[in-house]
mmCIF file of N, CA and C in Angstrom:
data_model
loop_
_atom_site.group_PDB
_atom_site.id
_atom_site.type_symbol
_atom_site.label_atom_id
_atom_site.label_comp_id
_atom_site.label_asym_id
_atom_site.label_seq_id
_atom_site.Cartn_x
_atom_site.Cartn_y
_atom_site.Cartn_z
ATOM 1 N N UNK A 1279 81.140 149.444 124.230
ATOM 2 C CA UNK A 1279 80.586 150.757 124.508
ATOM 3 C C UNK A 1279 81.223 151.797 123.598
ATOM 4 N N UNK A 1280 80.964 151.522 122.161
ATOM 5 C CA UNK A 1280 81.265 152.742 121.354
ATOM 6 C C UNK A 1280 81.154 153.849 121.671
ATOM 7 N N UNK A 1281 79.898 154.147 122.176
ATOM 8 C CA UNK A 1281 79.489 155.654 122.204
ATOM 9 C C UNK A 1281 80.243 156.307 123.770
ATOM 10 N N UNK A 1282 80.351 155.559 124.864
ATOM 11 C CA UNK A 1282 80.657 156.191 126.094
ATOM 12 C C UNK A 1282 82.745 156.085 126.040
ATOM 13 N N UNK A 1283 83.068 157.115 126.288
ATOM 14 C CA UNK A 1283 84.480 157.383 126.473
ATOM 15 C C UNK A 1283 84.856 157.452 127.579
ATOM 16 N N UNK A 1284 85.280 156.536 128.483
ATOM 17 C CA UNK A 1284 85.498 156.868 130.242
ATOM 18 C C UNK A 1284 86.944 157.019 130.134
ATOM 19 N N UNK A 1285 87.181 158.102 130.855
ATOM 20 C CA UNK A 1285 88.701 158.382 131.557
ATOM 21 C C UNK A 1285 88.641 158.052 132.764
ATOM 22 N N UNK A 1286 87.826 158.125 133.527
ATOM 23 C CA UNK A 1286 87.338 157.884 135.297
ATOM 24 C C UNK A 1286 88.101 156.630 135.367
ATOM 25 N N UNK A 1287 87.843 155.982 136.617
ATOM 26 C CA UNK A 1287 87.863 154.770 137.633
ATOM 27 C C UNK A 1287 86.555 154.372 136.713
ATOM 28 N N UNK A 1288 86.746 152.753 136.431
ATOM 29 C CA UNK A 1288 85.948 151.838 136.302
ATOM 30 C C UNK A 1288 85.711 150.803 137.845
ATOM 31 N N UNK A 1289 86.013 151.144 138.772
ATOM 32 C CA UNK A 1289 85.595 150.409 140.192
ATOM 33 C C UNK A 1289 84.563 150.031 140.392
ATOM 34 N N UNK A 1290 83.986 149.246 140.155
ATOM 35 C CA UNK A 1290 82.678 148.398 140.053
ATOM 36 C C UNK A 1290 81.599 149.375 141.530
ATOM 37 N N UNK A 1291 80.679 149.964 141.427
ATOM 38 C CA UNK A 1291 79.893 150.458 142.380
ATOM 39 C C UNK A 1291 78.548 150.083 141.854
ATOM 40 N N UNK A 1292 77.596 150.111 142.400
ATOM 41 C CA UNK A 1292 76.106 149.703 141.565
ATOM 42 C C UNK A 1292 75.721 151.557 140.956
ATOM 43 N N UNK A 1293 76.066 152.757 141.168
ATOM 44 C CA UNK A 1293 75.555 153.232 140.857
ATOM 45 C C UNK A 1293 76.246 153.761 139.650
ATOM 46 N N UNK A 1294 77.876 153.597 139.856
ATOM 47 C CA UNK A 1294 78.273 153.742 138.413
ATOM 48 C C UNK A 1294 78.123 152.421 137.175
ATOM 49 N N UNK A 1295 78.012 151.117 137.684
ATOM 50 C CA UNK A 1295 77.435 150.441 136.945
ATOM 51 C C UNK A 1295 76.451 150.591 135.951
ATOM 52 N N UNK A 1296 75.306 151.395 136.984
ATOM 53 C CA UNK A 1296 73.919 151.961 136.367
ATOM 54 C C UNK A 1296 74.219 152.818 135.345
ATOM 55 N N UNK A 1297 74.900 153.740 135.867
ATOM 56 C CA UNK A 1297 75.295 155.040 134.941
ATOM 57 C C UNK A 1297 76.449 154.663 133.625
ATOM 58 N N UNK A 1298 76.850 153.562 133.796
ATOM 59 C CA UNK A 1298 77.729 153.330 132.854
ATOM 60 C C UNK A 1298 76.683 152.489 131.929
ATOM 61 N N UNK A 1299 75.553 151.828 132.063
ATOM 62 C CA UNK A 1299 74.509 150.969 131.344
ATOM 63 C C UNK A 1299 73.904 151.710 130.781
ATOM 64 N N UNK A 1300 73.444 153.097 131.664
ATOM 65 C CA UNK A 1300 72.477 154.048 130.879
ATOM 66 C C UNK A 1300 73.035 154.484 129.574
ATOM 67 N N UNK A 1301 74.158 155.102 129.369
ATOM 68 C CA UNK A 1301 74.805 155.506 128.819
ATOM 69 C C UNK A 1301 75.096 155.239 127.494
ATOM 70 N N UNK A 1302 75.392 153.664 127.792
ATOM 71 C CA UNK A 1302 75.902 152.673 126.297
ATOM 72 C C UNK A 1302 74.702 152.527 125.990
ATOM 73 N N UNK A 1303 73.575 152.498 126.604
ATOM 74 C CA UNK A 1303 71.767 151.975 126.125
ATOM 75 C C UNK A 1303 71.936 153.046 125.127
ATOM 76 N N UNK A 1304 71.538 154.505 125.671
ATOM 77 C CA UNK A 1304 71.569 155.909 125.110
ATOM 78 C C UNK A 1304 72.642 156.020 123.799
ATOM 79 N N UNK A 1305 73.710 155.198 123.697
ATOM 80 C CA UNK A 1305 74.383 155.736 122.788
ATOM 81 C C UNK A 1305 74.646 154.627 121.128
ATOM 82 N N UNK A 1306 73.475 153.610 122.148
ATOM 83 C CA UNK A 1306 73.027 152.582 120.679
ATOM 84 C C UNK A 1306 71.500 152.963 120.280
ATOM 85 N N UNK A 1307 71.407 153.879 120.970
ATOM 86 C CA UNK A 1307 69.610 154.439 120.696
ATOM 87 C C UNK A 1307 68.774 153.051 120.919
ATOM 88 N N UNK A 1308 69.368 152.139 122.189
ATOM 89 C CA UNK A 1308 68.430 150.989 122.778
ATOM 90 C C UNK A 1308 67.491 152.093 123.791
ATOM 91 N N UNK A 1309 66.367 151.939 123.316
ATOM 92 C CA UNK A 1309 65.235 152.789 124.300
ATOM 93 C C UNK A 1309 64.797 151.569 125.248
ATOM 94 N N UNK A 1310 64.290 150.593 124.935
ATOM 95 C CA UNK A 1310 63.747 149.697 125.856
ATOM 96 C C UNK A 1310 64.560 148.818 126.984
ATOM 97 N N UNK A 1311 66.142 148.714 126.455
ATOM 98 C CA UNK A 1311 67.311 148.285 127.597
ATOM 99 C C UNK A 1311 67.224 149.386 128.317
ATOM 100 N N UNK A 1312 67.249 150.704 127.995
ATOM 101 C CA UNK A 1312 67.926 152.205 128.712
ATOM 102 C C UNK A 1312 66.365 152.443 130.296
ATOM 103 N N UNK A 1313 65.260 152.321 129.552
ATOM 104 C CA UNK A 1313 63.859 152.213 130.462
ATOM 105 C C UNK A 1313 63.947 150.917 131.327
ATOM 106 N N UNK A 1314 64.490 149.982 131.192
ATOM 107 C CA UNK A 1314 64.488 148.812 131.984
ATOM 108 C C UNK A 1314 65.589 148.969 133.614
ATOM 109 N N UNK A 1315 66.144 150.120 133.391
ATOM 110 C CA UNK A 1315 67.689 150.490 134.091
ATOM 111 C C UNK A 1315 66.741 150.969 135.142
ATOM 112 N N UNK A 1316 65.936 151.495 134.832
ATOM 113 C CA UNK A 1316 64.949 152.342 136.094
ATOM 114 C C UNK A 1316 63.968 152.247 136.859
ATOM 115 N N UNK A 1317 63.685 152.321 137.887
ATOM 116 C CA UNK A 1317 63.078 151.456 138.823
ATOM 117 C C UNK A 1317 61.277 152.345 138.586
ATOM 118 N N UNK A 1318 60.149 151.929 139.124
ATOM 119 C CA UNK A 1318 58.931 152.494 138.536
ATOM 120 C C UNK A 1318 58.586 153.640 139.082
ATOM 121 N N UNK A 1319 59.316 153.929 139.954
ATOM 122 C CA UNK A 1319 58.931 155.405 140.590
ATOM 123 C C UNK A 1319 60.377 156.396 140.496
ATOM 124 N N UNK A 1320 61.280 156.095 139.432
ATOM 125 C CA UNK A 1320 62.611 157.083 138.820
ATOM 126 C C UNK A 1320 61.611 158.569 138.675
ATOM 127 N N UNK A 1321 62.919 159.052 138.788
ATOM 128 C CA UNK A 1321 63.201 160.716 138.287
ATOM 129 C C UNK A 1321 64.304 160.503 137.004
ATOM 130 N N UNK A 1322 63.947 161.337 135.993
ATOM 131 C CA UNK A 1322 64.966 162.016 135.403
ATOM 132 C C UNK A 1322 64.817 163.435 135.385
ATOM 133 N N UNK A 1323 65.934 164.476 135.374
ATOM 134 C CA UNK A 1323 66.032 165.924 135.600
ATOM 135 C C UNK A 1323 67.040 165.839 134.313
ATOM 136 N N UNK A 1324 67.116 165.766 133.619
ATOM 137 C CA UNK A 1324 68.095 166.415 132.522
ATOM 138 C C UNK A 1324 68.050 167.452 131.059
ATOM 139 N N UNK A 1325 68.078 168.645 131.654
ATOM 140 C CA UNK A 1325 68.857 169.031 132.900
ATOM 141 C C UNK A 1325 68.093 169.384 134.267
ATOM 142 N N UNK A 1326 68.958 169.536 135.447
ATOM 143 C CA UNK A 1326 68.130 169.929 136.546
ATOM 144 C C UNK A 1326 67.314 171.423 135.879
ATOM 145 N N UNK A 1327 65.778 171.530 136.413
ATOM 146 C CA UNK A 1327 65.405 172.600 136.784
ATOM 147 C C UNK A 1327 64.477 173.102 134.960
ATOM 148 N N UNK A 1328 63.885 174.374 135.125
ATOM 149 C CA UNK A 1328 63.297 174.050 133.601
ATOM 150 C C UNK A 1328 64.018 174.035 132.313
ATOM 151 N N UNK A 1329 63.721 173.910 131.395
ATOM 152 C CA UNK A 1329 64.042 173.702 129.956
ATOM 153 C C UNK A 1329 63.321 173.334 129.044
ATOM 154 N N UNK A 1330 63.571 173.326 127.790
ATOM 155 C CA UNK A 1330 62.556 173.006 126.708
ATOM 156 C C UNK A 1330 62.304 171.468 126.547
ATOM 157 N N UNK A 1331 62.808 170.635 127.750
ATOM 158 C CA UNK A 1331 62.328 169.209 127.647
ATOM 159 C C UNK A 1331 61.243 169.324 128.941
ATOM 160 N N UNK A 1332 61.356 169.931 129.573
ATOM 161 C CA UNK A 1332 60.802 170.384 130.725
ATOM 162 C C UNK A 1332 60.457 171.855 131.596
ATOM 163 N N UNK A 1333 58.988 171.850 130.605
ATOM 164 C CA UNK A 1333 59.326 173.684 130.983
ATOM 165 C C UNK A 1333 59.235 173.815 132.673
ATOM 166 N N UNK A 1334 58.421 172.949 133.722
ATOM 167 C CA UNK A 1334 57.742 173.445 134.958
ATOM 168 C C UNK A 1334 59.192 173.116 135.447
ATOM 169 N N UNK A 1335 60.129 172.137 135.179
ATOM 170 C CA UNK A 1335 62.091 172.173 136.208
ATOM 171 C C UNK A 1335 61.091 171.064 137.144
ATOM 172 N N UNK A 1336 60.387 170.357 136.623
ATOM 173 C CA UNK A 1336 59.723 169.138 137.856
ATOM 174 C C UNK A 1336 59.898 167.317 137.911
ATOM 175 N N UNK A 1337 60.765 167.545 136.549
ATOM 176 C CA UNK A 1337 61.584 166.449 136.035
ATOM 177 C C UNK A 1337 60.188 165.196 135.454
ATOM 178 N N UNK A 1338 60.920 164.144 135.145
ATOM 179 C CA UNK A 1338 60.149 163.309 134.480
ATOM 180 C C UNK A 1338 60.134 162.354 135.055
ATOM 181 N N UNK A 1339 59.100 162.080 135.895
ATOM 182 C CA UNK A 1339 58.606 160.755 136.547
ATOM 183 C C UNK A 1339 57.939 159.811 136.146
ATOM 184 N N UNK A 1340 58.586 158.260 136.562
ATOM 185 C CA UNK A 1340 57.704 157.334 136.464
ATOM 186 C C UNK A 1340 58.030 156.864 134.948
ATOM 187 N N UNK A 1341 58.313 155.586 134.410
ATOM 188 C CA UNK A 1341 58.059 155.034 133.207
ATOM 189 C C UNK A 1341 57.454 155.576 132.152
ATOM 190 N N UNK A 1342 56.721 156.115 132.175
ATOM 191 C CA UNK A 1342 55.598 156.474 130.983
ATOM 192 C C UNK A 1342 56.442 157.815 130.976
ATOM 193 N N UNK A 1343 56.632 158.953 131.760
ATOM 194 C CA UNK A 1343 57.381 160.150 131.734
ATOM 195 C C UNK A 1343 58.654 160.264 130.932
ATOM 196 N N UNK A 1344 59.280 159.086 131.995
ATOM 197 C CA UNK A 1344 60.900 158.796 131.274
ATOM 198 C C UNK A 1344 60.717 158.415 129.694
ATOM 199 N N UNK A 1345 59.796 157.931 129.157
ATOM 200 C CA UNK A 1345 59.716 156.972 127.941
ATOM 201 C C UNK A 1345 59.608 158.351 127.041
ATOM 202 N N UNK A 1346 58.401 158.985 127.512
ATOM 203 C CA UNK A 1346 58.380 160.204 126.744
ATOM 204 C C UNK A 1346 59.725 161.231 126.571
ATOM 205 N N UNK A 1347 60.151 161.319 127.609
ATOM 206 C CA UNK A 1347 61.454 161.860 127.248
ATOM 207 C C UNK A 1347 62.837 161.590 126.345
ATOM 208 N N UNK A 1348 62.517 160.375 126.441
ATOM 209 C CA UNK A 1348 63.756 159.640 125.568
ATOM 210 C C UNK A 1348 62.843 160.496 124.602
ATOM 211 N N UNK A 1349 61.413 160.140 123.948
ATOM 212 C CA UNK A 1349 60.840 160.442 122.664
ATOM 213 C C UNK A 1349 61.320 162.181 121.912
ATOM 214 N N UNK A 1350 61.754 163.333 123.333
ATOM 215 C CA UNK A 1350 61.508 164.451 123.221
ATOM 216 C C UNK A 1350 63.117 164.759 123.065
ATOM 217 N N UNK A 1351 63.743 164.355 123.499
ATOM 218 C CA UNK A 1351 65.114 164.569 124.052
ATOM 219 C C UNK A 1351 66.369 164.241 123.269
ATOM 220 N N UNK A 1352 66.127 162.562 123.007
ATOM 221 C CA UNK A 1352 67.044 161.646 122.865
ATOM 222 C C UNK A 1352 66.917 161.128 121.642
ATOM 223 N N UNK A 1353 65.432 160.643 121.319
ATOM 224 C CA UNK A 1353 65.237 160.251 120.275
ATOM 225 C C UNK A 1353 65.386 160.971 118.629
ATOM 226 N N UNK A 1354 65.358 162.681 118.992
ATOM 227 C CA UNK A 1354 65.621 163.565 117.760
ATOM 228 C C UNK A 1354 66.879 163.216 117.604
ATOM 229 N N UNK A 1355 68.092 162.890 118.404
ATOM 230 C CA UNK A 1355 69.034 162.920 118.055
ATOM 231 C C UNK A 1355 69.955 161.990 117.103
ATOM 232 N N UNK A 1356 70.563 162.356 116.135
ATOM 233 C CA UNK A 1356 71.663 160.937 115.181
ATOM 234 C C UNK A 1356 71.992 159.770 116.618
ATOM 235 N N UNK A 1357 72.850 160.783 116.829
ATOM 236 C CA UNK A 1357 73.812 159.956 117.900
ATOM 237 C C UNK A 1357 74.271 160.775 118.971
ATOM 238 N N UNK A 1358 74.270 159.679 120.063
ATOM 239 C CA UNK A 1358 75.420 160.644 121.271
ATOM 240 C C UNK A 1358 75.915 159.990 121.809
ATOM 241 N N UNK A 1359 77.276 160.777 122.357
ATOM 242 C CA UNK A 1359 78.468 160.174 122.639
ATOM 243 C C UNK A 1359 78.836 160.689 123.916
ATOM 244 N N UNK A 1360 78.940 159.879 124.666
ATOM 245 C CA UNK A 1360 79.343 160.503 126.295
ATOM 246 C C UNK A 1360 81.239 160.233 126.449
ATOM 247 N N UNK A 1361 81.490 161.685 127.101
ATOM 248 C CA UNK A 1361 83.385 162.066 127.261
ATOM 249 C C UNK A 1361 82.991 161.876 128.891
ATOM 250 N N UNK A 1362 83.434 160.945 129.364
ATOM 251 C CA UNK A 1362 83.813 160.753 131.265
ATOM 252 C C UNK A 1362 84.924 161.360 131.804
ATOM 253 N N UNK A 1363 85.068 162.446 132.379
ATOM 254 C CA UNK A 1363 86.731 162.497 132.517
ATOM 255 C C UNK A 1363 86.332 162.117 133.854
ATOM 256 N N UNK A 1364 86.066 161.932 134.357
ATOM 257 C CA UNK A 1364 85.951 161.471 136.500
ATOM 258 C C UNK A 1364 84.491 161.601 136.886
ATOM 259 N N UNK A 1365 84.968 160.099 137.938
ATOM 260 C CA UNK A 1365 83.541 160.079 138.735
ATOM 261 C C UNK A 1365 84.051 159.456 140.313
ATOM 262 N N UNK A 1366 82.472 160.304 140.642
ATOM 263 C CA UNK A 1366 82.754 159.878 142.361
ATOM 264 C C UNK A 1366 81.431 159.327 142.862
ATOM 265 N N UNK A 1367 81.732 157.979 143.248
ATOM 266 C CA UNK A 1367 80.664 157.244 143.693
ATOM 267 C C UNK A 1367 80.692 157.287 145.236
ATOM 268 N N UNK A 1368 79.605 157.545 145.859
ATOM 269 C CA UNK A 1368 79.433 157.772 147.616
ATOM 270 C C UNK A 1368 77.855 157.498 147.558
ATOM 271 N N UNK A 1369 78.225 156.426 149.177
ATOM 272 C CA UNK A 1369 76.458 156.243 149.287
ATOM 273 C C UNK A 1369 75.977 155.436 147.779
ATOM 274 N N UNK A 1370 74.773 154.952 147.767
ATOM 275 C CA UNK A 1370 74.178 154.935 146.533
ATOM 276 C C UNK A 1370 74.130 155.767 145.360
ATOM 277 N N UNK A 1371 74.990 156.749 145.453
ATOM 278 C CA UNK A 1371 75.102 157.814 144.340
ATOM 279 C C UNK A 1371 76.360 157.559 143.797
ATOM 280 N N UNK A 1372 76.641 157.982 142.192
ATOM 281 C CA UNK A 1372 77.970 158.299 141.740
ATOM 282 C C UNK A 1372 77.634 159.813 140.613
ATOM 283 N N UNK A 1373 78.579 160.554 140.861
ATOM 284 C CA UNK A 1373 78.567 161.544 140.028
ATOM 285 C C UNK A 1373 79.595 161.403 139.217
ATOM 286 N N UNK A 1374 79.425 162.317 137.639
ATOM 287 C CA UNK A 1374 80.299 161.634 136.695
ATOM 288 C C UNK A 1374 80.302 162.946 135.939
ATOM 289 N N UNK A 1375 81.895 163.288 135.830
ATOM 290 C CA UNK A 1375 82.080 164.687 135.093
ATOM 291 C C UNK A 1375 82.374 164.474 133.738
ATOM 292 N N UNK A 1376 81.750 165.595 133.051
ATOM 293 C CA UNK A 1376 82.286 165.022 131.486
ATOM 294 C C UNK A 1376 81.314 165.726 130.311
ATOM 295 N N UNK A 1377 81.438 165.556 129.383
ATOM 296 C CA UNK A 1377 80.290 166.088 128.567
ATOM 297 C C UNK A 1377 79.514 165.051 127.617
ATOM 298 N N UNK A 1378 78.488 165.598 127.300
ATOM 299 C CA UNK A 1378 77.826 164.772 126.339
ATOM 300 C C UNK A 1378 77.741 165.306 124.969
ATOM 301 N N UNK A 1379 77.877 164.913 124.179
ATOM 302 C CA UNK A 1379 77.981 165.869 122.687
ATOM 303 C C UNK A 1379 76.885 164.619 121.909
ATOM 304 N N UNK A 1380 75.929 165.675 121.199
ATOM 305 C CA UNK A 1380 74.860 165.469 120.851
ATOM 306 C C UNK A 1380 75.090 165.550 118.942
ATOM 307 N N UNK A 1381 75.069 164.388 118.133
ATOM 308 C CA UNK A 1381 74.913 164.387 116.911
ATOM 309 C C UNK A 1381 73.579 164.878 116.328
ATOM 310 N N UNK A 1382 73.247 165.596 115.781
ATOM 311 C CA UNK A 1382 72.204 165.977 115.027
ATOM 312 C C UNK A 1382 71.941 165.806 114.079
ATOM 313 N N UNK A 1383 70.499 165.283 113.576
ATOM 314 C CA UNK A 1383 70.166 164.683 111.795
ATOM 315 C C UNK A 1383 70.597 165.623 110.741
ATOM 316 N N UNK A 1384 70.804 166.669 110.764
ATOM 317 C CA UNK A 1384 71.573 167.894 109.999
ATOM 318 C C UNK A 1384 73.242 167.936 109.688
ATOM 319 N N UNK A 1385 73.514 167.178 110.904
ATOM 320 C CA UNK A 1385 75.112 166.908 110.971
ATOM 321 C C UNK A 1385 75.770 167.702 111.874
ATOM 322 N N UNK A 1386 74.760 168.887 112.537
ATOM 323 C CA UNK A 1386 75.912 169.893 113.405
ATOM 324 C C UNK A 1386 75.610 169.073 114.842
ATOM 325 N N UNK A 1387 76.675 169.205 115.565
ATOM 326 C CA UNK A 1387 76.866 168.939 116.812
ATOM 327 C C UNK A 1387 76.614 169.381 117.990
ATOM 328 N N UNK A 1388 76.193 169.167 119.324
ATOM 329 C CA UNK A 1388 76.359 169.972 120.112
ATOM 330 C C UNK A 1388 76.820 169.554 121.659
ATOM 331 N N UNK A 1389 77.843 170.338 122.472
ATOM 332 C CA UNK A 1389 78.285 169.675 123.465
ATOM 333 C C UNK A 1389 77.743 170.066 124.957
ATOM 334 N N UNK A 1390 77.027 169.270 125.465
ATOM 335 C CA UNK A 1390 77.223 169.505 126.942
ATOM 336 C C UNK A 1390 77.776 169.357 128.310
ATOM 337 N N UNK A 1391 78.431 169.999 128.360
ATOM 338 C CA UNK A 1391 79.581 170.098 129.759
ATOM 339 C C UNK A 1391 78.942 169.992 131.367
ATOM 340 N N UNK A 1392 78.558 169.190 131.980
ATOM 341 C CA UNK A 1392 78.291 169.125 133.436
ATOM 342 C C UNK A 1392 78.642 168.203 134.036
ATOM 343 N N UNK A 1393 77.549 167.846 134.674
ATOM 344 C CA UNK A 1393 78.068 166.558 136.422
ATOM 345 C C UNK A 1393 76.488 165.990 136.031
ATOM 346 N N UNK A 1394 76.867 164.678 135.800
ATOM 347 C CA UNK A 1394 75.590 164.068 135.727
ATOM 348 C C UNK A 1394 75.651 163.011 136.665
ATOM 349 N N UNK A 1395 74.627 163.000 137.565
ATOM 350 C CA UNK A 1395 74.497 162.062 138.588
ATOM 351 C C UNK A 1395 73.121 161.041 138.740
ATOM 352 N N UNK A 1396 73.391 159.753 139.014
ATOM 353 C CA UNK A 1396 72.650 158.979 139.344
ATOM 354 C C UNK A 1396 72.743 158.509 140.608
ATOM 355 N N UNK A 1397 71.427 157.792 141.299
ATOM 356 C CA UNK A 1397 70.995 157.730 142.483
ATOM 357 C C UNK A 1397 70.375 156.254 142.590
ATOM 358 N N UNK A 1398 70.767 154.872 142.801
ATOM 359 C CA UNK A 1398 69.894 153.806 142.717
ATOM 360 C C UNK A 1398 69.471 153.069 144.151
ATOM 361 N N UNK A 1399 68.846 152.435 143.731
ATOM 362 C CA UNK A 1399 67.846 151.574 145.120
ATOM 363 C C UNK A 1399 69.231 150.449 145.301
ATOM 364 N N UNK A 1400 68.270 149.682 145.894
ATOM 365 C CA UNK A 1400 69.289 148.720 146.931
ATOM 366 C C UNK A 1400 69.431 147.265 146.050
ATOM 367 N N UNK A 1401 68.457 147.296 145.055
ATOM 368 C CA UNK A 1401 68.224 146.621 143.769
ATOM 369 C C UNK A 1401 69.362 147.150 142.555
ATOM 370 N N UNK A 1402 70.034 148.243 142.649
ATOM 371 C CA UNK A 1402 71.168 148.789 141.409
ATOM 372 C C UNK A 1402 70.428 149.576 140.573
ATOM 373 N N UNK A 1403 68.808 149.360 140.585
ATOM 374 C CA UNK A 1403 68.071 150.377 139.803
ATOM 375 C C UNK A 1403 67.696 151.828 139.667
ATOM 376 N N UNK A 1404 68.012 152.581 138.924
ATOM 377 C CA UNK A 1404 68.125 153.895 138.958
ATOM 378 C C UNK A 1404 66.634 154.392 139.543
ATOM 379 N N UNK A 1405 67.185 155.056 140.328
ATOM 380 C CA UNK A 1405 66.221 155.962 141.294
ATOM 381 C C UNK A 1405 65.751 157.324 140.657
ATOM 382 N N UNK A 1406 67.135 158.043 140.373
ATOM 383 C CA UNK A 1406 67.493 159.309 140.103
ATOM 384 C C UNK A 1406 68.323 159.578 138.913
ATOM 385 N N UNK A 1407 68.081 159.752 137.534
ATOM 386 C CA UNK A 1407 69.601 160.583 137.267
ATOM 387 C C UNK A 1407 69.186 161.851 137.060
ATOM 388 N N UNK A 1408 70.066 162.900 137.237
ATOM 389 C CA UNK A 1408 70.048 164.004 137.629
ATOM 390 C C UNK A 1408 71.390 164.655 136.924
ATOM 391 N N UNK A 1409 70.925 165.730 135.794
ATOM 392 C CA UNK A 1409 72.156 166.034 134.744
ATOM 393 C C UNK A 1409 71.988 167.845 135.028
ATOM 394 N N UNK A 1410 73.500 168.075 135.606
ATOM 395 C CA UNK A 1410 73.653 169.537 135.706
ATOM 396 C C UNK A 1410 74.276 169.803 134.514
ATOM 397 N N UNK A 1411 73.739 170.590 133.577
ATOM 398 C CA UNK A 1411 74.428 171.380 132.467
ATOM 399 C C UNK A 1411 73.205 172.820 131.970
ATOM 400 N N UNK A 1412 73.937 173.448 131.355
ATOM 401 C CA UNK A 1412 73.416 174.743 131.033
ATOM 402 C C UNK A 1412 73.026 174.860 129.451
ATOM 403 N N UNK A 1413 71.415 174.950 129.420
ATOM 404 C CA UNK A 1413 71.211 175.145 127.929
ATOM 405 C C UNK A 1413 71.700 175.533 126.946
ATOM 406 N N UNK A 1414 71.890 176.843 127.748
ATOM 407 C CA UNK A 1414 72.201 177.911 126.256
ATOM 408 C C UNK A 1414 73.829 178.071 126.019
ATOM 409 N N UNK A 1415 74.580 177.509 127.388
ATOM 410 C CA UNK A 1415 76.201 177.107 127.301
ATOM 411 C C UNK A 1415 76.006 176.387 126.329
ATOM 412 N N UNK A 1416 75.209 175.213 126.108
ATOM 413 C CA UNK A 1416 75.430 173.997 125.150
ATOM 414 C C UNK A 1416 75.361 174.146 123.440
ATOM 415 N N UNK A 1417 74.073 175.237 123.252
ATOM 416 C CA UNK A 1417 73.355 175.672 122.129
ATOM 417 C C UNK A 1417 74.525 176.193 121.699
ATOM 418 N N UNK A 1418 75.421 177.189 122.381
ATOM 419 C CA UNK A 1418 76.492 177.995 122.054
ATOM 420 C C UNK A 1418 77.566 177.139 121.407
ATOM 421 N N UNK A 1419 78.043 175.868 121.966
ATOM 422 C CA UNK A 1419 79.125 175.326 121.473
ATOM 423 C C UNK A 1419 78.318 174.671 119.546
ATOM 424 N N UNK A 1420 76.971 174.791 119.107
ATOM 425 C CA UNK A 1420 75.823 174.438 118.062
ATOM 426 C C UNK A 1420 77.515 174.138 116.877
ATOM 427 N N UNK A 1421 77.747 173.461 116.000
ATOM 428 C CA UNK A 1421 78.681 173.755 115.113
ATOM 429 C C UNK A 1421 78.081 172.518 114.128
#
């Protein structure tokens, strides 16, 4: 897992499992391992609420949604690299603090600082992930 940096607890839970799979998928730019993590009726919110990946804040449902998003989101990007400093897994959920810093085909960088959380079924398959961070905080750190 080149791209993911965990400081957290590695304690085996199914939902940090998930979130630790998504992650390394996302940070080898595997699109079709990263879509397989998610069950056919997932949410992604990243970030919660609207944004320019999502103007209505109604998130991206369902396979075909999620796929497009990698296309809108993930896929412009060089590379990204996820910083874990702590996570807390409860219930089928684990939340995971840390930032994501985003390589860009230009070369400038950009970092996002939140709590990104996933939510899976009883299968380990992502239900939910759900990424709190702030746009224009992120645009700001642009270098």
């Amino acid at each position: 897992m080149s791209g993911v940096h965990w400081k957290a607890t590695r304690e085996s839970h199914p939902a940090r499992d998930a979130a630790l799979a998504s992650m390394d998928a996302v940070s080898r730019g595997a699109k079709e391992e990263w879509l397989s993590l998610f069950a056919a009726d997932a949410v992604v919110e990243d970030p919660v609420g609207p944004s320019a990946f999502d103007p209505e804040g109604k998130g991206h449902h369902g396979w075909e949604a999620i796929s497009a998003f990698w296309e809108t989101a993930i896929a412009q990007a060089e590379r990204i690299e996820f910083f874990i400093d702590d996570s807390f897994a409860c219930g089928n959920e684990v939340a995971n603090i840390g930032t994501i810093t985003t390589h860009l085909p230009d070369g400038s960088t950009m970092d996002a600082e939140g709590v990104f959380s996933y939510r899976v079924d009883d299968e380990g398959r992502v239900k939910a992930l759900r990424a709190f961070w702030e746009f224009d905080r992120a645009v700001a750190t642009l270098r």
